[in-house]
Tab-separated table of C-alpha atoms in Angstrom:
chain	number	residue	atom	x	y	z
G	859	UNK	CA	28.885	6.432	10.560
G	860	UNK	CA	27.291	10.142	11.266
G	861	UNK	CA	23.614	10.420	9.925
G	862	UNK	CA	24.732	12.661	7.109
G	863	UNK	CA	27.094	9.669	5.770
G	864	UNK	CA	24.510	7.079	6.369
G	865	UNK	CA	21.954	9.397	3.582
G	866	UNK	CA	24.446	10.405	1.636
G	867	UNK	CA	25.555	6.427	1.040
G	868	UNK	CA	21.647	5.429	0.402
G	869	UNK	CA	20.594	7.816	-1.672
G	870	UNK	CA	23.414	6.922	-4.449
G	871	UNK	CA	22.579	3.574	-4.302
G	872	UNK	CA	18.261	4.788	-4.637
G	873	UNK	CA	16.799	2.644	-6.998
G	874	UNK	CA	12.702	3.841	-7.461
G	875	UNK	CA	12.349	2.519	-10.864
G	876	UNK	CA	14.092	-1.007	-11.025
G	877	UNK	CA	16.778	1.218	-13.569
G	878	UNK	CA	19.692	-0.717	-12.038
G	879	UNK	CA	18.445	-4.136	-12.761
G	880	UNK	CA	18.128	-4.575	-16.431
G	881	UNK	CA	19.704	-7.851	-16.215
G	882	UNK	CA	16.696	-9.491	-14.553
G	883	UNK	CA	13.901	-8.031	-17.367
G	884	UNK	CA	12.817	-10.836	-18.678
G	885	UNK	CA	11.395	-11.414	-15.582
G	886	UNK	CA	7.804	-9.218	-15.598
G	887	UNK	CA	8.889	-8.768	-11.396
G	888	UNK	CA	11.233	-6.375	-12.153
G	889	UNK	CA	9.454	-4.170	-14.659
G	890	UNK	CA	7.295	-3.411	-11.586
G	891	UNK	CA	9.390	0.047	-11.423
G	892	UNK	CA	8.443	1.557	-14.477
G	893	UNK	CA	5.099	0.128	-14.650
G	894	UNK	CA	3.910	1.938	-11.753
G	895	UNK	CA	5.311	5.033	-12.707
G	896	UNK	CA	3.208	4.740	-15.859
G	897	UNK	CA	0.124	4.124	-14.270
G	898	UNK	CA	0.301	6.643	-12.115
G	899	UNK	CA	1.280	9.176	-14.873
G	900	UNK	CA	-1.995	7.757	-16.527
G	901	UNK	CA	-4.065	8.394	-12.792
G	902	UNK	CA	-2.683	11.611	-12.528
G	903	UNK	CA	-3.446	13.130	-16.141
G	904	UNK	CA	-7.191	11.411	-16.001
G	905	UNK	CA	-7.503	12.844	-12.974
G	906	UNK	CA	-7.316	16.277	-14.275
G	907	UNK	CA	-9.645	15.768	-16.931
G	908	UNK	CA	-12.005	14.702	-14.400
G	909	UNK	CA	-11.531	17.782	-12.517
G	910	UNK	CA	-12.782	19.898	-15.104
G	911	UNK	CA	-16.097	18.864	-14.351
G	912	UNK	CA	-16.480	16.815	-11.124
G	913	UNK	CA	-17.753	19.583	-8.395
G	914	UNK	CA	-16.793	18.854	-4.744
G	915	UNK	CA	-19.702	19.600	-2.686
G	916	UNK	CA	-22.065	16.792	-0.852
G	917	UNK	CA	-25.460	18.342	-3.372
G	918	UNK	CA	-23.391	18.042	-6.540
G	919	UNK	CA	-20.753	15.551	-6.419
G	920	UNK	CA	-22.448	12.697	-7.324
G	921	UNK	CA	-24.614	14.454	-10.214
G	922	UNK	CA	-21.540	15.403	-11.630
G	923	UNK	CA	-19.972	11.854	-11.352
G	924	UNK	CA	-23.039	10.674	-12.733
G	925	UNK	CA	-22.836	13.407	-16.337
G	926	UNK	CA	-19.552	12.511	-16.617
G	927	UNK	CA	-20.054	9.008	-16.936
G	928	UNK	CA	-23.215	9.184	-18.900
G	929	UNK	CA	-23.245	12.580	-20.896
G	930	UNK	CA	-19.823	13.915	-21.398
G	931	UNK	CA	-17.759	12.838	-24.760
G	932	UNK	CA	-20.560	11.018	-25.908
G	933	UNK	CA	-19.542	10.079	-29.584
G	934	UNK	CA	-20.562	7.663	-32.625
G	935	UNK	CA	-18.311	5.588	-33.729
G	936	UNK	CA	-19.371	3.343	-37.262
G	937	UNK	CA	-22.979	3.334	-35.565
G	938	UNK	CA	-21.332	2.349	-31.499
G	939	UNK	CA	-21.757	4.958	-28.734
G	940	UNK	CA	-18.399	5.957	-27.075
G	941	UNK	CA	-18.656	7.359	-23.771
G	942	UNK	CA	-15.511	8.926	-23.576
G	943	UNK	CA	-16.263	10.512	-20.192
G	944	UNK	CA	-16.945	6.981	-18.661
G	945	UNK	CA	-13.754	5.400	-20.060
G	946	UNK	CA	-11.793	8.317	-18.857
G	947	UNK	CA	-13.335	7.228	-15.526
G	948	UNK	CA	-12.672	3.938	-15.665
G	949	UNK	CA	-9.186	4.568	-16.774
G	950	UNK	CA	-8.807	7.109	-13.597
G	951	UNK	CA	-10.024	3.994	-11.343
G	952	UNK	CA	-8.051	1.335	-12.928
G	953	UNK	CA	-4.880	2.844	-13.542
G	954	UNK	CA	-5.191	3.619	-9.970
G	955	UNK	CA	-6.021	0.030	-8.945
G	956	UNK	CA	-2.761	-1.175	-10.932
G	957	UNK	CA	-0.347	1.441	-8.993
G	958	UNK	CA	-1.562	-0.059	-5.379
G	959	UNK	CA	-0.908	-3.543	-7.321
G	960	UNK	CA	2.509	-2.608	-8.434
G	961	UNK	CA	3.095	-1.116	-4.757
G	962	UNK	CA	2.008	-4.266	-3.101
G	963	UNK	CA	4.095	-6.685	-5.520
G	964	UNK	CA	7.214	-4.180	-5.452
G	965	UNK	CA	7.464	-4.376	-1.885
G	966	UNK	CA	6.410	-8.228	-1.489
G	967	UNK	CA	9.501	-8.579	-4.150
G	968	UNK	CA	12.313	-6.491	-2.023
G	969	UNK	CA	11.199	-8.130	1.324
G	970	UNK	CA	11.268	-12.150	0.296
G	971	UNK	CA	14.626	-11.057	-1.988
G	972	UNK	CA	16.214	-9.013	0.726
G	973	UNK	CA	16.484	-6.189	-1.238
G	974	UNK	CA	15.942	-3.732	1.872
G	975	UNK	CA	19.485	-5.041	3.178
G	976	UNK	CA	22.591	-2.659	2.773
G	977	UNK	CA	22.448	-0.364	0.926
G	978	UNK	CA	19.092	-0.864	-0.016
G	979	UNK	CA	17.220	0.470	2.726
G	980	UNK	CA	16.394	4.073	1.955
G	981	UNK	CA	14.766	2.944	-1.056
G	982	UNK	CA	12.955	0.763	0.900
G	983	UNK	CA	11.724	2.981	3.492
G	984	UNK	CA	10.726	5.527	0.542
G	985	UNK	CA	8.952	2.724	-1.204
G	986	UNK	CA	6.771	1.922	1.768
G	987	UNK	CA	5.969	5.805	3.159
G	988	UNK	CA	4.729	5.554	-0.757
G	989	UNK	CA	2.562	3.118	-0.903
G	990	UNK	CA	0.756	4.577	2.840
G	991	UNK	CA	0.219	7.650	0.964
G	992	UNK	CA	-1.371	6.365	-1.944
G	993	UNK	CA	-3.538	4.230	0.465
G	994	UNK	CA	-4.250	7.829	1.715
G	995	UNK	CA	-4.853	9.206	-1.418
G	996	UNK	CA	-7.369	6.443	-2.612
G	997	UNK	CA	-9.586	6.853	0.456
G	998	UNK	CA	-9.623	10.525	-0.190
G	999	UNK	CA	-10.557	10.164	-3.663
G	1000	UNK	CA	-12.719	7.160	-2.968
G	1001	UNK	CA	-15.352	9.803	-0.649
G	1002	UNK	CA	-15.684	12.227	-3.369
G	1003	UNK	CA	-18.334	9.395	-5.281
G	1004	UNK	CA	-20.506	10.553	-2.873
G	1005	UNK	CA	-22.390	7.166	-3.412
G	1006	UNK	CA	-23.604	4.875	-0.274
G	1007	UNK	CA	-20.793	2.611	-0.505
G	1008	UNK	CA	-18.216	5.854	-0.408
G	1009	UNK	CA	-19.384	7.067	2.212
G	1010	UNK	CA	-19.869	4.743	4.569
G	1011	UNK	CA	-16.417	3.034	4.031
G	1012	UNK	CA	-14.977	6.745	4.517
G	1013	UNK	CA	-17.019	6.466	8.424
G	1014	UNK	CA	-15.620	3.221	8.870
G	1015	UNK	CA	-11.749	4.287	8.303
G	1016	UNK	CA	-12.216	7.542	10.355
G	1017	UNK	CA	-13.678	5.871	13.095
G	1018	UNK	CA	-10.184	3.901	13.311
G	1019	UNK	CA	-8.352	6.662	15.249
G	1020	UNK	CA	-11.266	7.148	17.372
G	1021	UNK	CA	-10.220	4.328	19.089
G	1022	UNK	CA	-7.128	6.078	20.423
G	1023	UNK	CA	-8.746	7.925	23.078
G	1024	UNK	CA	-8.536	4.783	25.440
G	1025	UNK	CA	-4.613	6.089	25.417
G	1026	UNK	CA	-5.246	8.920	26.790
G	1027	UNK	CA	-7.945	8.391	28.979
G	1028	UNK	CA	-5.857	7.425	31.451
G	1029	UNK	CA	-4.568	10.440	32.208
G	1030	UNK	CA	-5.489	12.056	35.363
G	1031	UNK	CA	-7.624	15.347	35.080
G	1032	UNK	CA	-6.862	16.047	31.144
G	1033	UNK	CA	-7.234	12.395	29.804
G	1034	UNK	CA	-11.079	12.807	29.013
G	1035	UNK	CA	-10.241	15.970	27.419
G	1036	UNK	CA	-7.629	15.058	25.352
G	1037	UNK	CA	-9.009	13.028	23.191
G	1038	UNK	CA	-5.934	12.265	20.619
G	1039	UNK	CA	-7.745	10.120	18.326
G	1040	UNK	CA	-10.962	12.045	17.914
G	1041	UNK	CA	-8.704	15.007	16.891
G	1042	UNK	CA	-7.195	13.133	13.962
G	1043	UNK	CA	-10.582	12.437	12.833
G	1044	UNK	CA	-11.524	15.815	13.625
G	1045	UNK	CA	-9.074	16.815	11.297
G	1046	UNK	CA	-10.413	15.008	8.314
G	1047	UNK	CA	-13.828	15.378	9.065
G	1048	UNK	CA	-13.927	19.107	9.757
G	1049	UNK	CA	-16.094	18.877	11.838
G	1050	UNK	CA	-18.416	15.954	13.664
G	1051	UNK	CA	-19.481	14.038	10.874
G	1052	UNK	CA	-19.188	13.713	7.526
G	1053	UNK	CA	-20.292	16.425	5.045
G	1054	UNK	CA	-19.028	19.732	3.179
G	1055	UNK	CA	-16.185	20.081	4.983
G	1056	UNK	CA	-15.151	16.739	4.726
G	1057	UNK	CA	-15.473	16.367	1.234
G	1058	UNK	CA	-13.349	19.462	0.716
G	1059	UNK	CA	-10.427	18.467	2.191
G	1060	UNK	CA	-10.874	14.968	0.852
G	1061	UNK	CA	-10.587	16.743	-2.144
G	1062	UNK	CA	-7.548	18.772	-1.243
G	1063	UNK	CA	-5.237	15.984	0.204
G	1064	UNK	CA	-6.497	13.486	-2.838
G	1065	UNK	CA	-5.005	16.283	-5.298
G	1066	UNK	CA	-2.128	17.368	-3.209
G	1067	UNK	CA	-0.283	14.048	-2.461
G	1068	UNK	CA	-1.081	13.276	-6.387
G	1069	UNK	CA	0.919	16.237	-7.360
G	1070	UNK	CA	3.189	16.528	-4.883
G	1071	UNK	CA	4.666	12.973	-5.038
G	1072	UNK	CA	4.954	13.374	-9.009
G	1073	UNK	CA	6.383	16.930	-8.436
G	1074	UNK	CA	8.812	15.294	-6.312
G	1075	UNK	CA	9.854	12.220	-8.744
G	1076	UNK	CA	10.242	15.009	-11.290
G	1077	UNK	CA	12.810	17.094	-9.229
G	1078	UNK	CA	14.642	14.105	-8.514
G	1079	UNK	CA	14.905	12.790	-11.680
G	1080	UNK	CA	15.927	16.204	-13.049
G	1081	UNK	CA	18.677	16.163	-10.634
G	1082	UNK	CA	20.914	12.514	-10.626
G	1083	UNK	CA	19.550	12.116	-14.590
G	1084	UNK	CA	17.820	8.752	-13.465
G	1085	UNK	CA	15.681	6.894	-15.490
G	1086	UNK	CA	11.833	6.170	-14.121
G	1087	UNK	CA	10.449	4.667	-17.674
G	1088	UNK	CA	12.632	1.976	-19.320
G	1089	UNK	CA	10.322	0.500	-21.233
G	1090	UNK	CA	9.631	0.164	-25.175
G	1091	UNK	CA	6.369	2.324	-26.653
G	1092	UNK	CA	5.138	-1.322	-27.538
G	1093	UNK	CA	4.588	-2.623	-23.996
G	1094	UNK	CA	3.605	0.471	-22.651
G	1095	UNK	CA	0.776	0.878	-25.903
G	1096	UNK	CA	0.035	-3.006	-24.293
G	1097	UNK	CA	-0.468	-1.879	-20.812
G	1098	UNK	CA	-2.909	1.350	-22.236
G	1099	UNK	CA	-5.029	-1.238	-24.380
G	1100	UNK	CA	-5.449	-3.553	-21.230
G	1101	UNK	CA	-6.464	-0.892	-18.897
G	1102	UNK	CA	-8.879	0.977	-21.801
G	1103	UNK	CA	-10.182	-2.589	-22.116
G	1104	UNK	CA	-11.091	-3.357	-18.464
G	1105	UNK	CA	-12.831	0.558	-18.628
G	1106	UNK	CA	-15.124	-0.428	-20.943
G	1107	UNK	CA	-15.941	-3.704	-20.226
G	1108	UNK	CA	-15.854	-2.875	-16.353
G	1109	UNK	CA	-17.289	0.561	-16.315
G	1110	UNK	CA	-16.575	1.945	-12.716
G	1111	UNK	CA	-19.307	1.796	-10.138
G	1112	UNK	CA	-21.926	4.670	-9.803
G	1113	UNK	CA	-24.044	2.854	-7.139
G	1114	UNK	CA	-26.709	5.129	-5.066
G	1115	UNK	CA	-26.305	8.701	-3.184
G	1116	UNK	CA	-25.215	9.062	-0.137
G	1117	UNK	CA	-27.947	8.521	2.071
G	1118	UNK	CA	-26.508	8.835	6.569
G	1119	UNK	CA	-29.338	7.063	7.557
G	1120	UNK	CA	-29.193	4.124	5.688
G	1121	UNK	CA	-26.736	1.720	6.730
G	1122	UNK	CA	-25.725	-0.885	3.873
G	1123	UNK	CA	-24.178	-4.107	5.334
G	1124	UNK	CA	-21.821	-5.602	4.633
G	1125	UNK	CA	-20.401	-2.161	3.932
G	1126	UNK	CA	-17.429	-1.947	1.629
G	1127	UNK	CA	-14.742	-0.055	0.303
G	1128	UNK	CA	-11.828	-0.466	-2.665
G	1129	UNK	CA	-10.020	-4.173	-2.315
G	1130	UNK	CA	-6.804	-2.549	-0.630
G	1131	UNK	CA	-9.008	-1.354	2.715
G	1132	UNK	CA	-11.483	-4.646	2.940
G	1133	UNK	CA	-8.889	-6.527	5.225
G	1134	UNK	CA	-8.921	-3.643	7.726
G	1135	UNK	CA	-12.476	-3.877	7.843
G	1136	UNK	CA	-12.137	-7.431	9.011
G	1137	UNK	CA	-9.433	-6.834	11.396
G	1138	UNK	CA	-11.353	-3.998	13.097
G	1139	UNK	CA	-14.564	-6.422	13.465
G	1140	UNK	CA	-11.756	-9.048	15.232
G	1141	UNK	CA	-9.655	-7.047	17.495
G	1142	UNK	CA	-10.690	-4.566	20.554
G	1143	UNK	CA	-11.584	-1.291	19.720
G	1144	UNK	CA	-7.798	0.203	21.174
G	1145	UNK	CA	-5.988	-2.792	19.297
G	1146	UNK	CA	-7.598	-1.674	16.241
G	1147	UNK	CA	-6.872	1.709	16.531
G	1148	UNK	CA	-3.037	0.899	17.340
G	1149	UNK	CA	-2.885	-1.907	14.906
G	1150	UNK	CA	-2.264	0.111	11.667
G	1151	UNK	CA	0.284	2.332	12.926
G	1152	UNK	CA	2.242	-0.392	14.350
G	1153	UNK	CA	1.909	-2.151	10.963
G	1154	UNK	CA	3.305	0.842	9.126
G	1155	UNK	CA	6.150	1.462	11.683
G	1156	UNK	CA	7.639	-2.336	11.689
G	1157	UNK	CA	7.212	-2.119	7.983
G	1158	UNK	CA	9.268	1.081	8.155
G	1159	UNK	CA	12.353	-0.216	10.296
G	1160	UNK	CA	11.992	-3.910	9.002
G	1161	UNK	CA	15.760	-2.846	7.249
G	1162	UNK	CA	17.132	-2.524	10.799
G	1163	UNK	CA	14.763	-5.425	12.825
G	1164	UNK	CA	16.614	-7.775	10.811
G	1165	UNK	CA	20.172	-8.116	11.423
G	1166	UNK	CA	21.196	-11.449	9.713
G	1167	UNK	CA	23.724	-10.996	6.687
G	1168	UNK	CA	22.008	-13.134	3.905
G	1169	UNK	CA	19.352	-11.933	1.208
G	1170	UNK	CA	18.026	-16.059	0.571
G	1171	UNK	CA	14.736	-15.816	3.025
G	1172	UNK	CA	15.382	-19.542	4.179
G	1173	UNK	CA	18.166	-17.996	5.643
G	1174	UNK	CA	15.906	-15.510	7.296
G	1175	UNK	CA	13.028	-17.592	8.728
G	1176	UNK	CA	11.246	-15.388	11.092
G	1177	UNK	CA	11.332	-12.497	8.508
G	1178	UNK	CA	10.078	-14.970	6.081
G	1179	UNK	CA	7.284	-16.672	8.187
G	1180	UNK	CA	5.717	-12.970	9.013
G	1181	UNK	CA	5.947	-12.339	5.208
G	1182	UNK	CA	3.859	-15.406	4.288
G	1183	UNK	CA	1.424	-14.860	7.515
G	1184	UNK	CA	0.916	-10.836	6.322
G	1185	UNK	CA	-0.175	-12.393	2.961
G	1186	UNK	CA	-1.896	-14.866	4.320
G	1187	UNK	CA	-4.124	-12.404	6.725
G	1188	UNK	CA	-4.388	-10.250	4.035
G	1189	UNK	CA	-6.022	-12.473	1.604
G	1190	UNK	CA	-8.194	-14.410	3.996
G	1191	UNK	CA	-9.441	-11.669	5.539
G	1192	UNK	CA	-10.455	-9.660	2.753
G	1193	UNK	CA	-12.384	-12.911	1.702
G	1194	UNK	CA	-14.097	-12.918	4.942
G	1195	UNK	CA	-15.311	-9.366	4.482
G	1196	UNK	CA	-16.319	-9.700	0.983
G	1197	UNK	CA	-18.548	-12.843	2.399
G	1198	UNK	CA	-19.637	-11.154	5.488
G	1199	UNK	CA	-18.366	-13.518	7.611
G	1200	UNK	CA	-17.429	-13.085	11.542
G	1201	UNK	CA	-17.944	-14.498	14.548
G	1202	UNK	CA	-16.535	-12.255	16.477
G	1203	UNK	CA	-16.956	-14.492	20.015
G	1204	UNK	CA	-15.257	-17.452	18.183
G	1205	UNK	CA	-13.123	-16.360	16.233
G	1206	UNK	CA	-10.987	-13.702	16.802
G	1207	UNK	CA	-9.327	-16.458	19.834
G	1208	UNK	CA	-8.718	-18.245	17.029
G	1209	UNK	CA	-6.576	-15.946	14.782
G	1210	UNK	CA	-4.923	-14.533	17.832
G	1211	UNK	CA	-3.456	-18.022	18.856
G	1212	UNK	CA	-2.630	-18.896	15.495
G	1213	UNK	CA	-0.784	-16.172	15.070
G	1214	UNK	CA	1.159	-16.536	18.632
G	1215	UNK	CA	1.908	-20.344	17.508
G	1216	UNK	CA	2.787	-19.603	13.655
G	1217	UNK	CA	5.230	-16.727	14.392
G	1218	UNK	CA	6.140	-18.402	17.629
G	1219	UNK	CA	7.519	-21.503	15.280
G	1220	UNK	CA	9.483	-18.850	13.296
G	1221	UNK	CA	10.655	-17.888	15.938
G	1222	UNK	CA	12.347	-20.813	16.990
G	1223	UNK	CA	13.138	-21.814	12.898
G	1224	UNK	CA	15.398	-18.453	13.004
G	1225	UNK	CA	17.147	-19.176	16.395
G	1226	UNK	CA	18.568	-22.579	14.678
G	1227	UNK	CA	19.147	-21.204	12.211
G	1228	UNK	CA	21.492	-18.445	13.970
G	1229	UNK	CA	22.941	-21.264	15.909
G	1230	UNK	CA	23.636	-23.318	13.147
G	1231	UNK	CA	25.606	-20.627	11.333
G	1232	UNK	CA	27.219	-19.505	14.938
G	1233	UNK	CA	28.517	-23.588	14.623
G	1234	UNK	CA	29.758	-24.162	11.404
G	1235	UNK	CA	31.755	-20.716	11.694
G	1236	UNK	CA	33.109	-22.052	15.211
G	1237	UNK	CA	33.842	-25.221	13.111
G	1238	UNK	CA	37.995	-26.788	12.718
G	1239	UNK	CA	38.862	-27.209	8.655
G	1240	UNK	CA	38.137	-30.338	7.482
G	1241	UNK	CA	41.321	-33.215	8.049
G	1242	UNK	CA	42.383	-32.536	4.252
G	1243	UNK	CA	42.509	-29.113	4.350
G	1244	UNK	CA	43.884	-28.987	7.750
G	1245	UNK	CA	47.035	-31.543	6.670
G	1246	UNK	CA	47.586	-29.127	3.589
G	1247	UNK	CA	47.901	-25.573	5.550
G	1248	UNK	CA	50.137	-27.641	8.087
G	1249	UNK	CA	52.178	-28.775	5.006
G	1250	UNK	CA	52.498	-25.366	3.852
G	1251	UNK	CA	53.278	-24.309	7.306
């Protein structure tokens, strides 16, 4: 089937929003569609109250964070202090928080169901390259704080692609100069280290991949007439309450400035980003540099890696078995970060050969299983039936 065919197929079968499967919502997994469509309508349009008076630059970012939260919209209600600035805020952070949620559960729900098979897999691959570009997004917006934490999470992620220099120091002559990964964190940095620069075009791609992805969902729902919010005013009033509540009982964190020459250990960043942390501290400084970008692209092709006809993921044991270990990685290590825990002579061995023996297993689960189906198909009818097509016959 040409490539033309092959999108043309997909993208009448695209289903962003969970529109298609009305039948299944009483279950609250497959409301996951619209719900993150309306939190991210409620990031976006806090967002741009924010930006009327949150001012980019290193000397004034945090001063501004810090009169929005505590002098903007301050009003009395029956004798209370509302500080409308801080709740819208909170509600930016939040609502935020709950799209990466409904990203991560979306995809956790289409990989252990299958739903990436035929002709699933565009939406998919669309629902993934989403959820690395909100990870994007949040680090970007995460820097413009301009608090400790902020900013030295932001040094931690762009030191990352540093890493991928060893690939091209190799080269003969031009490998030192080269220097791949230092330009890609040249690029985000603008310059050496972090500063104006940096915190302009944080500020740029945070607002441009906002607007452009919901400029995007727009045009496409415009065009097929698709659905992206099938839900009642009453649970969508419900889902506004919850994250208004969590704003004001949780207002978001202000911390300290920015200070470069004051390391804070552990150092920290948003939940999402805490088990790269931990995997960085574990693996060599190449391996950690490669490891996210491998992650992304197996995610990516995982409609194509796996070839067996079924959607049930006992049927699909290796596919199921790197499922549970991703989770499983994910979750411990993001408690080992939180706790500042590493031993990083012990254990990384440790994790390594775990993982070589836990995905090794599934391994071997999946080839019975193949072989298994290979037999029964290679199978003679039972006697019974056999007598009655030879009857027939």
């Amino acid at each position: 089937m040409a490539i033309a065919d092959w999108i043309r197929e997909r993208k009448a079968h695209l289903d962003l929003f969970d529109e298609t499967k009305t039948q299944y919502q009483y279950n609250p997994l497959y409301l996951l569609g619209p719900m993150l469509y309306y939190f991210y309508l409620l990031t976006v349009v806090s967002g741009v109250i924010l930006m009327l008076w949150y001012e980019p630059t290193t000397s004034g970012a945090y001063d501004s964070i810090v009169r929005i939260s505590r002098e903007i919209g301050r009003v009395t209600v029956g004798g209370v202090v509302v500080p409308l600035g801080s709740l819208v805020r909170g509600i930016h952070k939040y609502a935020a928080d709950a799209v990466f949620l409904c990203f991560i559960l979306r995809i956790y729900r289409m990989y252990f169901a299958g739903e990436y098979k035929r002709p699933g897999e565009l939406s998919w691959m669309l629902f993934f390259l989403g959820l690395v570009l909100t990870m994007i997004s949040g680090v970007t917006g995460y820097l413009l704080i301009w608090n400790q934490r902020s900013f030295w999470a932001a040094k931690t992620i762009l030191t990352v692609p540093v890493y991928l220099d060893e690939l091209t120091a190799w080269i003969p002559r031009v490998g030192e100069q080269l220097k791949f990964g230092s330009m890609i964190a040249y690029i985000f940095l603008g310059g050496s280290a972090i500063g104006q620069a940096t915190i302009t075009r944080f500020y740029a791609i945070h607002f441009g991949i906002s607007i452009v992805l919901l400029l995007l969902i727009e045009v496409y729902v415009y065009r097929t007439r698709r659905a992206r919010l099938k839900m009642s005013w009453f649970p969508m009033l419900l889902l506004f309450l919850m994250v208004l509540f969590v704003a004001w009982a949780l207002p978001a964190e202000m911390g300290r400035r920015a200070d470069p020459n004051r390391t804070p250990l552990p150092i920290l960043s948003d939940w999402y980003f805490l088990a790269l942390y931990q995997y960085v501290k574990y693996t060599p400084p190449l391996w950690a540099g490669l490891g996210p970008g491998l992650l992304i692209g197996v995610g990516m092709l995982v409609p194509f890696l796996d070839r067996s006809k079924s959607r049930h993921p006992l049927d699909r044991p290796l596919f199921l078995v790197l499922g549970l270990l991703a989770l499983a990685y994910f979750l411990g290590f993001t408690a080992l970060i939180m706790w500042n825990i590493a031993q990083i002579e012990r254990e990384p061995p440790i994790v390594l050969l775990a993982t070589v023996l836990i995905m090794g297993g599934g391994f071997l689960w999946h080839l019975r299983r193949r072989w298994q189906e290979a037999r029964a198909v290679a199978a003679p009818p039972p006697a019974a039936v056999r007598t009655r097509q030879e009857e027939r016959a």
